[in-house]
Amino acid sequence: MKVVVANWKMNPATPREAVKLARAEDKLKVIVAPPFPFLEDVGRVLKRATLGAQDAFWISRGAYTGEVSVQQLKRLRVSYVIVGHSERRAQGETNGMVRKKVEAVHAAGLTPILCVGEPWPVRKKGFAAAKRYVARQLHAALSGTRKKLIVAYEPVWAIGSGKADSPAEAAEMADFIKELLIVSYRSSVKVLYGGSVTPRNARAFLKARALDGALVGGASLRPRDFTKIISAINVANR
Ligand code: 13P
């Protein structure tokens, strides 16, 4: 079954708005990932959708100002944790940190949504270069685990730019990722596409056999748009 993840990033402004948005997105096959301060309120509202977090630290407790542990998230009924988003990597998160986070999420019995994707200077060199970049990110983040994992292919240049990748290339990358994980880790994963997914292009991405869903940023803040993307998921799951 295909899934759609709503990554709200650092939105909305108030708990009230968060609860309203959560109610509008509370559908099966949806994972809602609000900012930390809204997790509890949103978790209380969701009946059909599943709760996700946007990040987590790899140590369970202690003197780590500003960090949030996987155990703390688990207590709020979080089931999925986005790890290694390019916006976090841009803030200095390294492959080594991403790996520790994936391990911590797995150790707590939750499912990581591991984000990978090449920046524009790499893609400019061609699709083969993009695949090499993504392969490096995957090997650096995974330690041979066969635990449940979702990979999100989010080319950095497609995020928030209005320039989505083509569904054909996103599907080719998804096949490449699946093959690599089977061969290297005997691990079969879902692969999502993320980067300027809209109600207009969602159907084309979700139709692709290799793609198991979408990771949606901007459009997940607009209930009307997001509802259309959910309909596209329902069509694809028929
Ligand atoms: P946009 O859908 O706004 O391009 O963001 C994608 C993303 O980063 C989801 O994690």
Coordinates of N, CA and C in Angstrom, one line a residue, residues 10-97:
M10 N 8.5 23.8 9.8 CA 8.3 24.7 11.0 C 7.0 25.4 10.9
N11 N 5.9 24.7 10.7 CA 4.6 25.3 10.5 C 3.6 24.4 11.2
P12 N 2.4 24.9 11.5 CA 1.9 26.3 11.4 C 2.4 27.0 12.7
A13 N 1.7 28.2 12.9 CA 2.2 29.1 14.0 C 1.7 28.6 15.4
T14 N 0.4 28.2 15.4 CA -0.2 27.9 16.7 C -0.7 26.5 16.8
P15 N -0.9 26.0 18.1 CA -1.5 24.7 18.3 C -2.9 24.6 17.7
R16 N -3.6 25.6 17.8 CA -5.0 25.6 17.2 C -5.0 25.3 15.7
E17 N -4.1 26.0 15.0 CA -4.0 25.8 13.6 C -3.5 24.3 13.3
A18 N -2.6 23.9 14.2 CA -2.1 22.5 14.0 C -3.2 21.5 14.1
V19 N -4.0 21.7 15.1 CA -5.1 20.7 15.3 C -6.1 20.7 14.2
K20 N -6.3 21.9 13.7 CA -7.3 22.1 12.5 C -6.7 21.3 11.3
L21 N -5.4 21.6 11.0 CA -4.8 20.9 9.9 C -4.8 19.4 10.1
A22 N -4.5 18.9 11.3 CA -4.5 17.5 11.6 C -5.8 16.9 11.3
R23 N -6.9 17.5 11.7 CA -8.2 17.0 11.5 C -8.5 16.8 10.0
A24 N -8.0 17.8 9.2 CA -8.3 17.8 7.7 C -7.4 16.7 7.1
E25 N -6.4 16.2 7.7 CA -5.5 15.3 7.1 C -5.6 13.9 7.7
D26 N -6.5 13.7 8.6 CA -6.7 12.4 9.3 C -7.3 11.3 8.5
K27 N -6.5 10.8 7.6 CA -7.0 9.7 6.7 C -6.0 8.5 6.8
L28 N -6.5 7.4 6.4 CA -5.7 6.2 6.4 C -4.6 6.4 5.3
K29 N -3.5 5.7 5.6 CA -2.3 5.8 4.7 C -1.6 7.2 4.7
V30 N -1.9 7.9 5.7 CA -1.3 9.3 5.8 C -0.4 9.2 7.1
I31 N 0.8 9.8 7.0 CA 1.6 10.0 8.2 C 1.8 11.5 8.4
V32 N 1.4 12.0 9.5 CA 1.5 13.5 9.7 C 2.7 13.8 10.7
A33 N 3.6 14.6 10.2 CA 4.8 14.9 10.9 C 4.8 16.4 11.3
P34 N 4.2 16.8 12.4 CA 4.2 18.2 12.9 C 5.5 18.5 13.6
P35 N 5.7 19.8 13.9 CA 6.9 20.2 14.7 C 6.7 19.6 16.1
F36 N 7.8 19.5 16.9 CA 7.7 18.9 18.2 C 6.7 19.5 19.1
P37 N 6.5 20.8 19.2 CA 5.6 21.4 20.2 C 4.1 21.0 20.0
F38 N 3.8 20.5 18.7 CA 2.4 20.1 18.4 C 2.2 18.6 18.4
L39 N 3.2 17.8 18.7 CA 3.0 16.4 18.6 C 1.9 15.9 19.5
E40 N 1.9 16.4 20.7 CA 0.9 15.8 21.6 C -0.5 16.2 21.2
D41 N -0.8 17.4 20.9 CA -2.1 17.8 20.4 C -2.5 17.1 19.2
V42 N -1.6 17.0 18.2 CA -2.0 16.4 16.9 C -2.2 14.9 17.2
G43 N -1.4 14.3 18.0 CA -1.5 12.8 18.3 C -2.9 12.5 18.9
R44 N -3.4 13.5 19.7 CA -4.7 13.3 20.3 C -5.8 13.3 19.3
V45 N -5.6 14.1 18.2 CA -6.7 14.3 17.2 C -6.7 13.2 16.2
L46 N -5.6 12.6 15.9 CA -5.5 11.6 14.8 C -6.2 10.3 15.1
K47 N -7.1 9.9 14.3 CA -7.8 8.6 14.5 C -7.4 7.6 13.4
R48 N -7.2 8.1 12.2 CA -6.8 7.2 11.1 C -5.4 7.3 10.7
A49 N -4.9 8.6 10.6 CA -3.5 8.8 10.2 C -2.6 8.4 11.4
T50 N -1.3 8.3 11.0 CA -0.3 7.9 12.0 C 0.6 9.1 12.2
L51 N 1.2 9.1 13.5 CA 2.0 10.3 13.9 C 3.5 10.1 13.5
G52 N 4.1 11.1 13.0 CA 5.5 11.1 12.7 C 6.2 12.3 13.3
A53 N 7.5 12.2 13.5 CA 8.3 13.4 14.0 C 9.3 13.7 12.9
Q54 N 9.8 14.9 13.0 CA 10.7 15.4 11.9 C 12.2 15.2 12.1
D55 N 12.5 14.7 13.3 CA 13.9 14.5 13.7 C 13.9 13.8 15.1
A56 N 15.1 13.3 15.5 CA 15.3 12.8 16.8 C 16.7 12.7 17.1
F57 N 17.1 12.7 18.4 CA 18.5 12.6 18.8 C 18.8 11.1 19.1
W58 N 20.0 10.7 19.1 CA 20.4 9.3 19.2 C 20.6 8.8 20.6
I59 N 20.7 9.8 21.6 CA 20.9 9.4 23.0 C 19.6 9.5 23.7
S60 N 19.3 8.6 24.7 CA 17.9 8.6 25.2 C 17.7 9.7 26.3
R61 N 18.7 10.1 27.0 CA 18.5 11.2 28.0 C 19.8 11.8 28.4
G62 N 19.7 13.0 29.0 CA 21.0 13.6 29.5 C 21.1 15.0 29.2
A63 N 22.4 15.5 29.3 CA 22.6 16.9 29.1 C 22.9 17.2 27.6
Y64 N 21.8 17.3 26.9 CA 21.8 17.6 25.4 C 20.8 18.7 25.1
T65 N 21.2 19.9 25.4 CA 20.3 21.0 25.3 C 19.7 21.1 23.9
G66 N 18.3 21.2 23.9 CA 17.7 21.4 22.6 C 17.3 20.1 21.9
E67 N 17.9 19.0 22.3 CA 17.6 17.7 21.6 C 16.4 17.1 22.1
V68 N 15.8 16.2 21.3 CA 14.6 15.4 21.7 C 14.9 13.9 21.4
S69 N 14.7 13.1 22.4 CA 15.1 11.7 22.2 C 13.9 10.9 21.6
V70 N 14.3 9.7 21.0 CA 13.3 8.8 20.4 C 12.4 8.3 21.4
Q71 N 12.9 8.1 22.6 CA 12.0 7.6 23.7 C 11.0 8.6 24.1
Q72 N 11.4 9.9 24.1 CA 10.4 10.9 24.4 C 9.3 11.0 23.3
L73 N 9.7 10.8 22.1 CA 8.8 10.8 21.0 C 7.8 9.6 21.0
K74 N 8.4 8.4 21.4 CA 7.6 7.2 21.5 C 6.5 7.4 22.5
R75 N 6.8 8.0 23.6 CA 5.8 8.3 24.6 C 4.6 9.1 24.1
L76 N 4.9 9.9 23.1 CA 3.8 10.7 22.5 C 3.1 10.0 21.3
R77 N 3.4 8.7 21.2 CA 2.8 7.8 20.2 C 3.3 8.1 18.8
V78 N 4.5 8.6 18.7 CA 5.1 8.7 17.4 C 5.5 7.3 16.9
S79 N 5.2 7.1 15.6 CA 5.6 5.8 15.0 C 6.7 5.9 14.0
Y80 N 6.8 7.0 13.3 CA 7.8 7.3 12.3 C 8.6 8.5 12.6
V81 N 9.9 8.4 12.2 CA 10.8 9.6 12.4 C 11.5 9.9 11.1
I82 N 11.3 11.1 10.6 CA 12.1 11.6 9.5 C 13.5 11.8 9.9
V83 N 14.5 11.2 9.2 CA 15.9 11.3 9.6 C 16.7 11.8 8.3
G84 N 17.6 12.7 8.6 CA 18.5 13.2 7.5 C 17.9 14.0 6.4
H85 N 16.8 14.7 6.8 CA 16.2 15.6 5.8 C 17.3 16.6 5.3
S86 N 17.2 17.0 4.1 CA 18.3 17.9 3.5 C 18.3 19.2 4.3
E87 N 17.1 19.6 4.8 CA 17.1 20.9 5.6 C 17.9 20.7 6.9
R88 N 17.9 19.5 7.4 CA 18.7 19.3 8.7 C 20.2 19.1 8.3
R89 N 20.4 18.4 7.1 CA 21.8 18.3 6.7 C 22.4 19.7 6.4
A90 N 21.6 20.6 5.9 CA 22.1 22.0 5.6 C 22.5 22.7 6.9
Q91 N 21.9 22.2 8.1 CA 22.2 22.8 9.4 C 23.4 22.1 10.0
G92 N 24.1 21.3 9.2 CA 25.3 20.6 9.7 C 25.2 19.2 10.1
E93 N 24.1 18.5 9.8 CA 23.9 17.1 10.1 C 24.8 16.3 9.1
T94 N 25.6 15.5 9.7 CA 26.5 14.7 8.8 C 26.0 13.3 8.6
N95 N 26.5 12.6 7.6 CA 26.1 11.2 7.4 C 26.3 10.3 8.7
G96 N 27.3 10.6 9.4 CA 27.6 9.9 10.7 C 26.5 10.1 11.7
M97 N 26.0 11.3 11.8 CA 24.9 11.6 12.7 C 23.6 11.0 12.2

